[in-house]
CSV table of C-alpha atoms in Angstrom, one decimal:
chain,number,residue,atom,x,y,z
A,1,MET,CA,9.9,-23.3,13.5
A,2,THR,CA,9.5,-21.5,10.2
A,3,ASP,CA,11.8,-18.9,8.8
A,4,VAL,CA,10.2,-15.8,7.3
A,5,ARG,CA,12.4,-13.3,5.4
A,6,PRO,CA,12.3,-9.7,6.9
A,7,LEU,CA,11.1,-6.9,4.6
A,8,VAL,CA,14.1,-4.8,5.8
A,9,ASP,CA,17.2,-5.7,7.9
A,10,ASP,CA,16.7,-5.6,11.6
A,11,ASP,CA,19.3,-2.8,11.9
A,12,ASP,CA,17.5,-0.7,9.3
A,13,LEU,CA,14.2,-1.3,11.0
A,14,LEU,CA,15.5,-0.2,14.4
A,15,ALA,CA,17.2,2.8,12.9
A,16,ALA,CA,13.9,3.9,11.3
A,17,LEU,CA,12.0,3.8,14.7
A,18,ASP,CA,12.2,6.5,17.3
A,19,GLU,CA,13.1,5.5,20.9
A,20,ARG,CA,9.5,4.8,21.9
A,21,GLY,CA,8.9,2.9,18.8
A,22,ARG,CA,12.0,0.7,19.4
A,23,GLU,CA,10.9,-0.1,22.9
A,24,GLU,CA,7.4,-1.0,21.7
A,25,TRP,CA,8.9,-3.1,18.9
A,26,ARG,CA,11.0,-5.1,21.3
A,27,SER,CA,8.1,-5.6,23.6
A,28,LEU,CA,5.6,-6.7,20.8
A,29,SER,CA,8.2,-8.9,19.2
A,30,ALA,CA,8.9,-10.6,22.5
A,31,GLN,CA,5.2,-11.1,23.1
A,32,VAL,CA,4.6,-13.0,19.9
A,33,THR,CA,7.9,-14.9,20.2
A,34,ASP,CA,6.7,-16.2,23.6
A,35,ASP,CA,3.1,-16.8,22.4
A,36,PRO,CA,2.5,-16.7,18.7
A,37,GLY,CA,-1.3,-16.8,19.4
A,38,ARG,CA,-1.0,-13.1,20.5
A,39,LEU,CA,-0.3,-12.1,16.9
A,40,ASP,CA,-4.0,-11.4,16.2
A,41,ARG,CA,-4.1,-8.8,19.0
A,42,VAL,CA,-0.6,-7.3,18.4
A,43,PHE,CA,-0.8,-7.1,14.6
A,44,PRO,CA,-3.6,-4.5,14.1
A,45,ALA,CA,-2.2,-2.1,16.7
A,46,ALA,CA,1.5,-2.5,15.6
A,47,ALA,CA,1.8,0.6,13.4
A,48,ARG,CA,0.4,3.1,15.8
A,49,ARG,CA,2.5,1.7,18.6
A,50,THR,CA,5.8,1.6,16.8
A,51,GLY,CA,5.9,3.8,13.7
A,52,ARG,CA,4.9,4.3,10.1
A,53,GLY,CA,5.9,6.1,6.9
A,54,PRO,CA,8.0,5.5,3.8
A,55,LEU,CA,11.5,3.9,3.9
A,56,ASP,CA,13.7,3.5,0.9
A,57,ASP,CA,12.6,1.6,-2.2
A,58,GLY,CA,8.9,2.2,-1.6
A,59,VAL,CA,8.9,0.0,1.5
A,60,LEU,CA,6.6,1.2,4.3
A,61,LEU,CA,7.9,1.1,7.9
A,62,GLU,CA,4.5,-0.2,9.2
A,63,ASP,CA,4.8,-3.1,6.7
A,64,ALA,CA,8.3,-3.9,7.8
A,65,VAL,CA,7.2,-3.9,11.5
A,66,ARG,CA,4.2,-6.2,10.8
A,67,VAL,CA,6.3,-8.6,8.7
A,68,GLY,CA,8.9,-8.5,11.6
A,69,LEU,CA,6.2,-9.6,14.0
A,70,VAL,CA,5.1,-12.5,11.8
A,71,ARG,CA,8.8,-13.4,11.6
A,72,SER,CA,9.1,-13.5,15.4
A,73,ALA,CA,5.8,-15.5,15.8
A,74,ALA,CA,6.9,-17.9,13.0
A,75,GLN,CA,9.8,-19.1,15.1
A,76,GLY,CA,7.3,-21.1,17.2
A,77,LEU,CA,5.0,-22.2,14.3
A,78,SER,CA,5.1,-25.0,11.7
A,79,PRO,CA,4.6,-23.9,8.1
A,80,ASP,CA,0.9,-25.1,8.3
A,81,GLN,CA,0.3,-23.2,11.6
A,82,LEU,CA,1.9,-20.1,10.1
A,83,LEU,CA,-0.4,-20.3,7.1
A,84,ASP,CA,-3.4,-20.6,9.4
A,85,GLU,CA,-2.3,-17.5,11.3
A,86,LEU,CA,-1.7,-15.5,8.1
A,87,ARG,CA,-5.1,-16.5,6.7
A,88,GLU,CA,-6.8,-15.3,10.0
A,89,LEU,CA,-4.9,-12.0,10.0
A,90,TYR,CA,-5.8,-11.4,6.4
A,91,ARG,CA,-9.5,-12.3,6.9
A,92,TYR,CA,-10.0,-9.8,9.6
A,93,GLY,CA,-7.3,-7.2,8.5
A,94,ASP,CA,-7.9,-3.8,7.3
A,95,ASN,CA,-6.2,-3.2,3.9
A,96,ASP,CA,-2.9,-2.1,5.6
A,97,GLU,CA,-2.9,-5.3,7.6
A,98,LYS,CA,-3.8,-7.4,4.5
A,99,ARG,CA,-0.9,-5.8,2.6
A,100,ALA,CA,1.5,-6.7,5.4
A,101,VAL,CA,0.2,-10.3,5.3
A,102,LEU,CA,1.0,-10.4,1.6
A,103,HIS,CA,4.5,-9.1,2.2
A,104,ALA,CA,4.9,-11.8,4.9
A,105,LEU,CA,3.9,-14.5,2.4
A,106,ASN,CA,6.4,-13.0,-0.1
A,107,GLY,CA,9.1,-13.9,2.5
A,108,ALA,CA,7.7,-17.2,3.6
A,109,PRO,CA,9.3,-20.6,2.6
A,110,ASP,CA,8.0,-22.5,-0.3
A,111,GLU,CA,5.9,-25.0,1.7
A,112,VAL,CA,3.7,-22.1,2.9
A,113,ASP,CA,1.2,-21.9,0.1
A,114,GLY,CA,-1.0,-18.8,0.5
A,115,THR,CA,-2.5,-19.0,-3.0
A,116,ASP,CA,-6.0,-18.5,-1.7
A,117,VAL,CA,-4.9,-15.3,0.0
A,118,LEU,CA,-3.3,-14.0,-3.2
A,119,LEU,CA,-6.3,-14.7,-5.3
A,120,ASP,CA,-8.5,-12.8,-2.8
A,121,ALA,CA,-6.1,-9.8,-3.1
A,122,LEU,CA,-6.2,-10.0,-6.9
A,123,ARG,CA,-10.0,-9.8,-6.8
A,124,THR,CA,-9.9,-6.5,-5.0
A,125,ASN,CA,-9.4,-3.2,-6.8
A,126,ASP,CA,-7.1,-1.9,-4.1
A,127,THR,CA,-3.9,-1.4,-6.2
A,128,ARG,CA,-1.7,-1.7,-3.1
A,129,LEU,CA,-3.0,-5.2,-2.5
A,130,VAL,CA,-2.7,-6.1,-6.2
A,131,ALA,CA,0.9,-5.0,-6.2
A,132,ALA,CA,1.8,-6.9,-3.1
A,133,ALA,CA,0.1,-10.0,-4.4
A,134,MET,CA,2.3,-10.1,-7.5
A,135,GLY,CA,5.5,-10.3,-5.4
A,136,PRO,CA,7.7,-13.4,-4.9
A,137,HIS,CA,4.9,-15.5,-3.6
A,138,SER,CA,3.1,-15.1,-6.9
A,139,ASP,CA,5.2,-18.1,-8.1
A,140,HIS,CA,2.5,-20.2,-6.4
A,141,LEU,CA,-0.2,-18.9,-8.7
A,142,ASP,CA,-1.0,-21.1,-11.7
A,143,ASP,CA,-0.3,-19.6,-15.1
A,144,ASP,CA,-3.9,-18.5,-15.8
A,145,ALA,CA,-4.1,-16.6,-12.5
A,146,TRP,CA,-0.6,-15.2,-12.9
A,147,ARG,CA,-1.3,-13.8,-16.4
A,148,GLN,CA,-4.6,-12.3,-15.2
A,149,GLY,CA,-2.6,-10.7,-12.3
A,150,VAL,CA,-0.2,-9.1,-14.8
A,151,LEU,CA,-3.0,-7.9,-16.9
A,152,LYS,CA,-4.7,-6.4,-13.8
A,153,CYS,CA,-1.6,-4.5,-13.0
A,154,LEU,CA,-1.7,-2.9,-16.5
A,155,PHE,CA,-5.4,-2.3,-16.1
A,156,THR,CA,-5.2,-0.7,-12.7
A,157,GLY,CA,-2.0,1.2,-13.1
A,158,VAL,CA,0.2,-0.9,-10.9
A,159,PRO,CA,3.8,-0.6,-12.3
A,160,VAL,CA,4.9,-3.9,-13.6
A,161,THR,CA,8.1,-3.5,-11.6
A,162,ALA,CA,5.9,-4.9,-8.8
A,163,VAL,CA,5.7,-8.2,-10.7
A,164,THR,CA,8.3,-10.7,-9.5
A,165,GLY,CA,9.8,-12.9,-12.2
A,166,LEU,CA,8.1,-11.1,-15.1
A,167,ARG,CA,10.9,-11.9,-17.6
A,168,ALA,CA,11.1,-15.5,-16.5
A,169,ARG,CA,7.4,-16.3,-16.7
A,170,ALA,CA,6.0,-14.0,-19.5
A,171,ASP,CA,4.9,-16.2,-22.4
A,172,GLY,CA,3.1,-16.1,-25.7
A,173,GLN,CA,-0.3,-16.4,-24.2
A,174,LEU,CA,0.3,-13.3,-22.0
A,175,ALA,CA,1.6,-11.5,-25.1
A,176,ASP,CA,-1.7,-12.3,-26.9
A,177,MET,CA,-3.7,-11.0,-23.9
A,178,VAL,CA,-1.7,-7.8,-23.6
A,179,GLY,CA,-1.9,-7.3,-27.4
A,180,ARG,CA,-5.7,-7.5,-27.3
A,181,TYR,CA,-5.7,-5.1,-24.4
A,182,ARG,CA,-3.5,-2.7,-26.4
A,183,ARG,CA,-5.9,-2.9,-29.4
A,184,GLU,CA,-8.9,-2.2,-27.2
A,185,ARG,CA,-7.2,0.9,-25.8
A,186,GLU,CA,-6.2,2.1,-29.3
A,187,ALA,CA,-9.7,1.5,-30.7
A,188,ALA,CA,-11.1,3.6,-28.0
A,189,GLY,CA,-8.6,6.4,-28.8
A,190,ARG,CA,-7.0,6.1,-25.3
A,191,ASP,CA,-3.4,6.2,-24.3
A,192,VAL,CA,-1.6,2.9,-24.1
A,193,PRO,CA,0.4,2.6,-20.8
A,194,THR,CA,4.1,2.4,-21.3
A,195,ASP,CA,4.2,-0.8,-19.2
A,196,VAL,CA,2.3,-2.6,-22.0
A,197,GLN,CA,5.5,-2.6,-24.1
A,198,VAL,CA,7.6,-3.6,-21.1
A,199,VAL,CA,5.4,-6.7,-20.7
A,200,LEU,CA,5.4,-7.4,-24.5
A,201,ASP,CA,9.2,-7.2,-24.5
A,202,ALA,CA,9.4,-9.6,-21.6
A,203,CYS,CA,7.2,-12.0,-23.5
A,204,ALA,CA,9.3,-11.7,-26.6
A,205,GLY,CA,12.5,-12.2,-24.6
A,206,ARG,CA,11.2,-15.5,-23.3
A,207,ALA,CA,10.0,-16.6,-26.8
A,208,GLN,CA,13.5,-15.9,-28.1
A,209,GLN,CA,15.0,-18.1,-25.4
A,210,GLN,CA,12.5,-20.9,-26.0
A,211,PRO,CA,11.6,-20.7,-29.7
A,212,GLN,CA,10.5,-24.4,-29.8
A,213,GLN,CA,7.9,-24.0,-27.1
A,214,GLN,CA,4.4,-25.2,-28.0
A,215,PRO,CA,1.3,-23.4,-26.7
A,216,GLN,CA,0.0,-26.5,-24.9
A,217,GLN,CA,3.2,-26.8,-23.0
A,218,GLN,CA,2.9,-23.3,-21.5
A,219,LYS,CA,0.7,-24.3,-18.6
A,220,ASP,CA,3.0,-25.7,-16.0
A,221,SER,CA,0.5,-26.5,-13.2
B,1,MET,CA,-12.7,26.4,4.7
B,2,ARG,CA,-11.3,23.0,5.9
B,3,ILE,CA,-14.0,20.5,6.9
B,4,PHE,CA,-14.1,17.3,8.9
B,5,ASP,CA,-17.5,15.7,8.5
B,6,PRO,CA,-17.9,13.7,11.7
B,7,HIS,CA,-20.8,11.6,10.5
B,8,ILE,CA,-21.4,10.6,6.9
B,9,HIS,CA,-22.2,7.2,5.3
B,10,MET,CA,-20.0,7.3,2.2
B,11,SER,CA,-20.7,3.7,1.2
B,12,SER,CA,-24.0,5.0,0.0
B,13,ARG,CA,-22.6,7.9,-1.9
B,14,THR,CA,-21.1,8.3,-5.4
B,15,THR,CA,-17.7,9.5,-6.6
B,16,ASP,CA,-19.5,12.7,-7.7
B,17,ASP,CA,-20.1,13.3,-4.0
B,18,TYR,CA,-16.5,12.7,-3.1
B,19,GLU,CA,-15.5,15.3,-5.8
B,20,ALA,CA,-18.0,17.8,-4.7
B,21,MET,CA,-17.1,17.3,-1.0
B,22,HIS,CA,-13.4,17.8,-1.8
B,23,ALA,CA,-14.1,21.0,-3.8
B,24,ALA,CA,-16.2,22.3,-0.8
B,25,GLY,CA,-13.2,21.8,1.6
B,26,VAL,CA,-13.9,18.3,3.1
B,27,ARG,CA,-10.6,16.7,3.8
B,28,ALA,CA,-11.5,14.2,6.5
B,29,LEU,CA,-14.6,12.3,7.6
B,30,VAL,CA,-16.0,9.6,9.9
B,31,GLU,CA,-18.3,6.9,8.5
B,32,PRO,CA,-20.2,5.3,11.4
B,33,ALA,CA,-21.4,1.7,11.0
B,34,PHE,CA,-25.1,1.7,10.7
B,35,TRP,CA,-28.3,0.2,9.3
B,36,LEU,CA,-28.2,-0.3,5.5
B,37,GLY,CA,-31.8,0.4,4.8
B,38,GLN,CA,-32.3,-3.3,4.1
B,39,PRO,CA,-32.2,-5.4,7.3
B,40,ARG,CA,-29.3,-7.8,7.6
B,41,THR,CA,-30.0,-11.4,8.5
B,42,SER,CA,-26.6,-12.7,9.6
B,43,VAL,CA,-23.3,-11.9,11.3
B,44,GLY,CA,-21.4,-12.4,8.0
B,45,SER,CA,-23.3,-9.5,6.5
B,46,PHE,CA,-21.9,-7.3,9.2
B,47,THR,CA,-18.3,-8.4,8.9
B,48,ASP,CA,-18.3,-7.8,5.2
B,49,TYR,CA,-19.7,-4.4,5.9
B,50,PHE,CA,-17.1,-3.7,8.5
B,51,ASP,CA,-14.4,-5.0,6.2
B,52,ALA,CA,-15.6,-2.5,3.6
B,53,LEU,CA,-15.4,0.4,6.1
B,54,VAL,CA,-11.8,-0.3,7.0
B,55,GLY,CA,-10.8,-1.5,3.5
B,56,TRP,CA,-12.4,-0.4,0.3
B,57,GLU,CA,-14.1,2.8,1.4
B,58,ARG,CA,-10.9,4.0,3.0
B,59,PHE,CA,-9.1,3.4,-0.2
B,60,ARG,CA,-11.9,5.0,-2.3
B,61,ALA,CA,-11.8,8.2,-0.2
B,62,ALA,CA,-8.1,8.4,-0.5
B,63,GLN,CA,-8.5,8.6,-4.3
B,64,PHE,CA,-10.2,11.9,-3.7
B,65,GLY,CA,-7.8,13.3,-1.1
B,66,ILE,CA,-10.1,12.7,1.8
B,67,ALA,CA,-9.0,10.8,5.0
B,68,HIS,CA,-11.6,8.2,5.9
B,69,HIS,CA,-12.2,7.0,9.4
B,70,CYS,CA,-15.0,4.9,10.7
B,71,THR,CA,-16.8,3.8,13.9
B,72,ILE,CA,-17.8,0.1,14.4
B,73,ALA,CA,-20.9,-1.2,16.3
B,74,LEU,CA,-24.1,-3.2,16.2
B,75,ASN,CA,-26.7,-0.5,15.5
B,76,PRO,CA,-29.7,-0.1,17.7
B,77,LYS,CA,-32.3,-1.1,15.1
B,78,GLU,CA,-30.6,-4.5,14.4
B,79,ALA,CA,-29.9,-5.1,18.0
B,80,ASN,CA,-33.5,-6.3,18.1
B,81,ASP,CA,-32.8,-9.2,15.7
B,82,PRO,CA,-31.3,-12.3,17.5
B,83,ARG,CA,-29.7,-13.3,14.2
B,84,CYS,CA,-27.5,-10.2,14.3
B,85,VAL,CA,-26.7,-9.9,18.0
B,86,GLU,CA,-23.8,-12.4,17.9
B,87,VAL,CA,-21.8,-9.7,15.9
B,88,LEU,CA,-21.1,-8.3,19.4
B,89,ASP,CA,-18.5,-11.1,19.7
B,90,VAL,CA,-16.5,-10.1,16.7
B,91,LEU,CA,-16.5,-6.3,17.4
B,92,PRO,CA,-13.2,-6.5,19.4
B,93,ARG,CA,-11.3,-7.5,16.3
B,94,TYR,CA,-12.4,-4.3,14.5
B,95,LEU,CA,-12.2,-2.0,17.5
B,96,ALA,CA,-8.4,-2.7,17.7
B,97,LYS,CA,-7.8,-1.2,14.2
B,98,ASP,CA,-6.2,2.0,13.1
B,99,GLY,CA,-8.8,4.5,11.8
B,100,VAL,CA,-11.5,3.1,13.9
B,101,VAL,CA,-12.1,6.2,16.0
B,102,ALA,CA,-15.2,5.3,18.1
B,103,VAL,CA,-17.7,2.6,19.0
B,104,GLY,CA,-20.9,3.5,17.2
B,105,GLU,CA,-23.6,4.1,16.2
B,106,VAL,CA,-25.0,2.7,19.4
B,107,GLY,CA,-28.1,3.9,21.3
B,108,PHE,CA,-31.8,3.5,20.9
B,109,ASP,CA,-34.3,3.1,18.1
B,110,SER,CA,-37.5,1.8,19.6
B,111,MET,CA,-36.3,1.8,23.3
B,112,THR,CA,-36.5,-2.0,23.7
B,113,VAL,CA,-34.9,-4.2,26.3
B,114,GLU,CA,-32.7,-5.8,23.6
B,115,GLU,CA,-31.5,-2.4,22.4
B,116,GLU,CA,-30.5,-1.4,25.9
B,117,LYS,CA,-28.6,-4.6,26.4
B,118,ALA,CA,-26.6,-4.1,23.3
B,119,PHE,CA,-26.0,-0.5,24.1
B,120,VAL,CA,-24.7,-1.2,27.6
B,121,ARG,CA,-22.4,-4.0,26.3
B,122,GLN,CA,-21.0,-1.6,23.7
B,123,LEU,CA,-20.4,1.1,26.2
B,124,GLU,CA,-18.3,-1.5,28.1
B,125,LEU,CA,-16.3,-2.1,24.9
B,126,ALA,CA,-15.7,1.6,24.5
B,127,VAL,CA,-14.2,1.6,28.0
B,128,GLU,CA,-12.2,-1.5,27.4
B,129,PHE,CA,-10.7,-0.3,24.0
B,130,GLU,CA,-10.3,3.3,25.3
B,131,LEU,CA,-12.5,4.6,22.5
B,132,PRO,CA,-15.1,7.4,22.3
B,133,ALA,CA,-18.7,6.4,21.8
B,134,MET,CA,-21.0,7.8,19.1
B,135,VAL,CA,-24.6,7.6,20.3
B,136,HIS,CA,-27.6,7.7,17.9
B,137,THR,CA,-30.7,9.2,19.4
B,138,PRO,CA,-34.1,7.9,18.2
B,139,HIS,CA,-36.2,9.6,15.7
B,140,ARG,CA,-39.4,8.8,17.7
B,141,ASP,CA,-39.6,10.0,21.3
B,142,LYS,CA,-36.2,11.6,21.1
B,143,GLU,CA,-36.4,13.4,24.4
B,144,GLN,CA,-37.0,10.3,26.5
B,145,GLY,CA,-34.5,8.3,24.4
B,146,THR,CA,-31.9,11.0,25.1
B,147,ARG,CA,-32.6,11.0,28.8
B,148,ARG,CA,-32.2,7.2,29.1
B,149,THR,CA,-29.0,7.5,27.0
B,150,LEU,CA,-27.5,9.9,29.4
B,151,GLU,CA,-28.4,7.7,32.4
B,152,LEU,CA,-26.7,4.7,30.8
B,153,VAL,CA,-23.6,6.7,29.8
B,154,GLU,CA,-23.3,7.8,33.5
B,155,GLN,CA,-23.6,4.2,34.7
B,156,SER,CA,-21.0,3.0,32.2
B,157,GLY,CA,-18.1,4.9,33.7
B,158,LEU,CA,-17.2,6.3,30.3
B,159,ALA,CA,-16.2,9.9,30.7
B,160,PRO,CA,-18.9,12.3,29.3
B,161,GLY,CA,-16.2,13.9,27.2
B,162,MET,CA,-15.7,10.6,25.4
B,163,VAL,CA,-19.3,10.5,24.2
B,164,VAL,CA,-21.1,12.3,21.4
B,165,VAL,CA,-24.8,12.2,21.5
B,166,ASP,CA,-26.0,12.7,17.9
B,167,HIS,CA,-29.0,13.9,15.9
B,168,LEU,CA,-29.8,16.5,18.6
B,169,ASN,CA,-32.3,19.4,18.2
B,170,GLU,CA,-33.6,22.4,20.2
B,171,VAL,CA,-35.5,20.1,22.5
B,172,THR,CA,-32.6,17.7,23.4
B,173,VAL,CA,-29.5,19.8,23.3
B,174,ASP,CA,-29.6,21.2,26.8
B,175,GLN,CA,-29.7,17.9,28.7
B,176,VAL,CA,-26.7,16.6,26.8
B,177,ASP,CA,-24.9,19.9,27.3
B,178,GLU,CA,-25.5,19.7,31.1
B,179,ALA,CA,-24.2,16.1,31.2
B,180,GLY,CA,-20.9,17.2,29.7
B,181,CYS,CA,-21.2,15.1,26.6
B,182,TRP,CA,-20.4,16.3,23.1
B,183,MET,CA,-23.4,17.4,21.0
B,184,GLY,CA,-23.8,16.2,17.5
B,185,PHE,CA,-26.2,17.9,15.0
B,186,SER,CA,-27.2,16.4,11.7
B,187,ILE,CA,-28.1,19.0,9.1
B,188,TYR,CA,-30.6,17.7,6.6
B,189,PRO,CA,-32.6,19.0,3.7
B,190,ASP,CA,-36.0,18.3,5.4
B,191,THR,CA,-35.8,16.5,8.7
B,192,LYS,CA,-33.5,16.7,11.8
B,193,MET,CA,-31.8,20.1,11.8
B,194,ASP,CA,-31.2,22.8,9.1
B,195,GLU,CA,-28.2,25.1,8.9
B,196,HIS,CA,-30.1,28.2,10.1
B,197,ARG,CA,-31.5,26.5,13.2
B,198,MET,CA,-28.0,25.2,13.8
B,199,VAL,CA,-26.6,28.8,13.7
B,200,ALA,CA,-29.2,29.8,16.2
B,201,ILE,CA,-28.1,27.1,18.6
B,202,LEU,CA,-24.5,28.1,18.2
B,203,GLN,CA,-25.4,31.8,18.9
B,204,ARG,CA,-27.3,30.7,22.1
B,205,ARG,CA,-24.8,28.3,23.7
B,206,GLY,CA,-21.5,28.8,21.9
B,207,LEU,CA,-19.1,26.5,20.1
B,208,ASP,CA,-17.8,24.2,22.8
B,209,ARG,CA,-18.3,20.4,22.3
B,210,VAL,CA,-20.4,20.9,19.2
B,211,LEU,CA,-20.0,18.6,16.1
B,212,VAL,CA,-21.9,19.4,12.9
B,213,ASN,CA,-22.4,16.7,10.4
B,214,SER,CA,-24.3,16.0,7.2
B,215,ALA,CA,-25.2,12.4,8.2
B,216,ALA,CA,-25.7,11.9,4.4
B,217,ASP,CA,-26.7,8.3,3.6
B,218,TRP,CA,-29.0,6.5,1.1
B,219,GLY,CA,-31.9,8.7,2.0
B,220,ARG,CA,-32.6,12.3,0.8
B,221,SER,CA,-29.6,14.1,2.3
B,222,ASP,CA,-26.8,16.4,1.3
B,223,PRO,CA,-23.1,15.8,1.8
B,224,LEU,CA,-22.4,19.5,1.5
B,225,LYS,CA,-24.5,20.5,4.5
B,226,THR,CA,-21.4,21.0,6.6
B,227,ALA,CA,-20.0,23.6,4.1
B,228,LYS,CA,-23.5,25.2,3.9
B,229,THR,CA,-23.6,25.5,7.7
B,230,GLY,CA,-20.1,27.1,7.6
B,231,ALA,CA,-21.5,29.6,5.1
B,232,ALA,CA,-24.5,30.3,7.3
B,233,MET,CA,-22.3,30.9,10.3
B,234,LEU,CA,-20.2,33.5,8.3
B,235,ASP,CA,-23.4,35.2,7.1
B,236,ALA,CA,-24.6,35.4,10.8
B,237,GLY,CA,-21.4,37.1,11.8
B,238,PHE,CA,-19.3,34.2,13.1
B,239,SER,CA,-15.5,34.5,12.2
B,240,GLU,CA,-13.5,32.2,9.9
B,241,ASP,CA,-11.8,30.9,13.0
B,242,ASP,CA,-15.2,30.1,14.6
B,243,VAL,CA,-16.1,28.1,11.5
B,244,ASP,CA,-12.8,26.3,11.6
B,245,ARG,CA,-13.3,25.4,15.2
B,246,VAL,CA,-16.7,23.9,14.6
B,247,LEU,CA,-16.0,22.2,11.3
B,248,TRP,CA,-12.4,21.0,11.9
B,249,ARG,CA,-10.9,21.5,15.3
B,250,ASN,CA,-13.8,20.2,17.3
B,251,PRO,CA,-14.1,16.9,15.5
B,252,VAL,CA,-10.3,16.5,15.6
B,253,GLU,CA,-10.4,17.1,19.3
B,254,PHE,CA,-13.2,14.6,19.9
B,255,PHE,CA,-12.0,11.8,17.7
B,256,GLY,CA,-8.4,12.5,18.5
B,257,GLN,CA,-9.1,11.0,21.9
B,258,SER,CA,-9.1,7.6,20.2
B,259,GLY,CA,-5.4,8.0,19.2
B,260,ARG,CA,-6.4,6.5,15.8
B,261,LEU,CA,-7.0,9.6,13.6
B,262,MET,CA,-5.3,9.4,10.2
B,263,LEU,CA,-4.9,13.1,9.2
B,264,PRO,CA,-2.7,15.0,6.7
B,265,ALA,CA,0.8,15.3,8.0
B,266,ASP,CA,0.9,19.1,8.3
B,267,GLY,CA,-2.6,19.4,9.8
B,268,SER,CA,-3.6,21.8,7.1
B,269,GLY,CA,-6.4,19.7,5.8
B,270,ASP,CA,-4.7,19.9,2.4
B,271,GLU,CA,-4.3,16.2,1.9
B,272,THR,CA,-3.1,15.3,-1.6
B,273,ALA,CA,-3.0,11.6,-1.1
B,274,ASP,CA,-4.6,10.6,-4.4
B,275,ALA,CA,-1.5,10.0,-6.5
B,276,SER,CA,0.5,8.1,-3.9
B,277,ALA,CA,-2.6,6.3,-2.4
B,278,THR,CA,-3.0,4.5,-5.7
B,279,PHE,CA,0.2,2.7,-5.1
B,280,GLU,CA,2.7,1.8,-2.4
B,281,GLY,CA,0.6,2.9,0.6
B,282,ASN,CA,-0.4,6.4,1.1
B,283,SER,CA,1.0,9.6,2.5
B,284,ILE,CA,-1.5,10.0,5.3
B,285,LEU,CA,0.1,10.0,8.7
B,286,ARG,CA,-1.9,8.4,11.5
B,287,GLY,CA,-2.1,9.4,15.1
B,288,SER,CA,-3.8,12.1,17.0
B,289,ARG,CA,-3.1,15.8,16.5
B,290,ASP,CA,-2.5,18.2,19.3
């Protein structure tokens, strides 16, 4: 059994669905609880059978439903089995499904390591995927990949509020990269996104906390 | 003028095209899976293509305020290559997805036994997944190909109203009409149909079950032919409402049978998804419209 954190509380999810959607949700959830292998058939159709649209805080109802289904299926799966299922859903998912898989990884326990899925998402130019890939599960990324992910957010216009743990992890090397990005924008006579300063401030904050840190110690994996 | 182009291969088009289409009134489209010009040699090449149709291209279209849908199938030309036929086994994964509004393009190219086998199998999939079918008619010997197509549709058990037979012309339209299927017309700069011949067909048989598309792809074609057909209809005395019916309500009615359309919330065609689509999902509601 593996515990996956829901994207929204069950009560909030049920409240957001209409009566038909609630019925469907209970049925789909029961199906994957009984047989987690049904996830591949239930996951793609979940949104049109239950509901979709924005909830509070930028969360989408269809994402909450799909993460809920993963959570139900995960009760009967080991962490390794869950990871296999998530990889399969991601591989054949449309971009909405892929985004939901990334949200599910963000709520998965530490022993579920979906780094390969995150790296795939970060190679895309779909900003919704890039944003989801920089959530809590991004703590599995090594420092190089994580810094490139932050830079990609700046580059593609994903607000850096999407980056989990920015203040804790921003370092001197990221500051150098972002500084070079700023100079390139300025040299081209283009606007510098306000998030550039947010990231630089985060880097400076960490440097203040750890003034003795040497560059070669910054890579922690 | 709001326009739903029911057949256009956007993967082969530029962002200039997306901008020009939006300016001309295009707010929704269907991109059928088809041949890429260069023959594929493996199933993996198909799945990457299908992934792009339900992934990147949908996202790209949203940047320009256009709702992108697709159809998924093994096309008739490549149904003749044994290296490609196994893709039939992975189609169910894609046919279950939102925004996949039909099985297609299926049908005939050279009228071979292999093509017919793949065609029949995919009509079965349309029945199983409760999806419409989009049928390509051959460029060569179109009349005979259309006749055999209609026989196979009848044998499949798929309701005629769930089938659009595409790339029709003056010679093939009546048999499709009599069979009760939807009639697709591709308006091209040189080949297939032009907008004035299209208007003549509409004048002769009316607007029921007619879909007008640009079928624009990597060949010489024009993504604004839908709008130009609308203008030709107005010039010929059709009303704005007639144009709206052919260029918007008809495709919505046909593909709405899938239950998988992803259209602007208010049905106006005035999607403005671009800002929100760049982050945190998009504002396009999915589901069929009445």
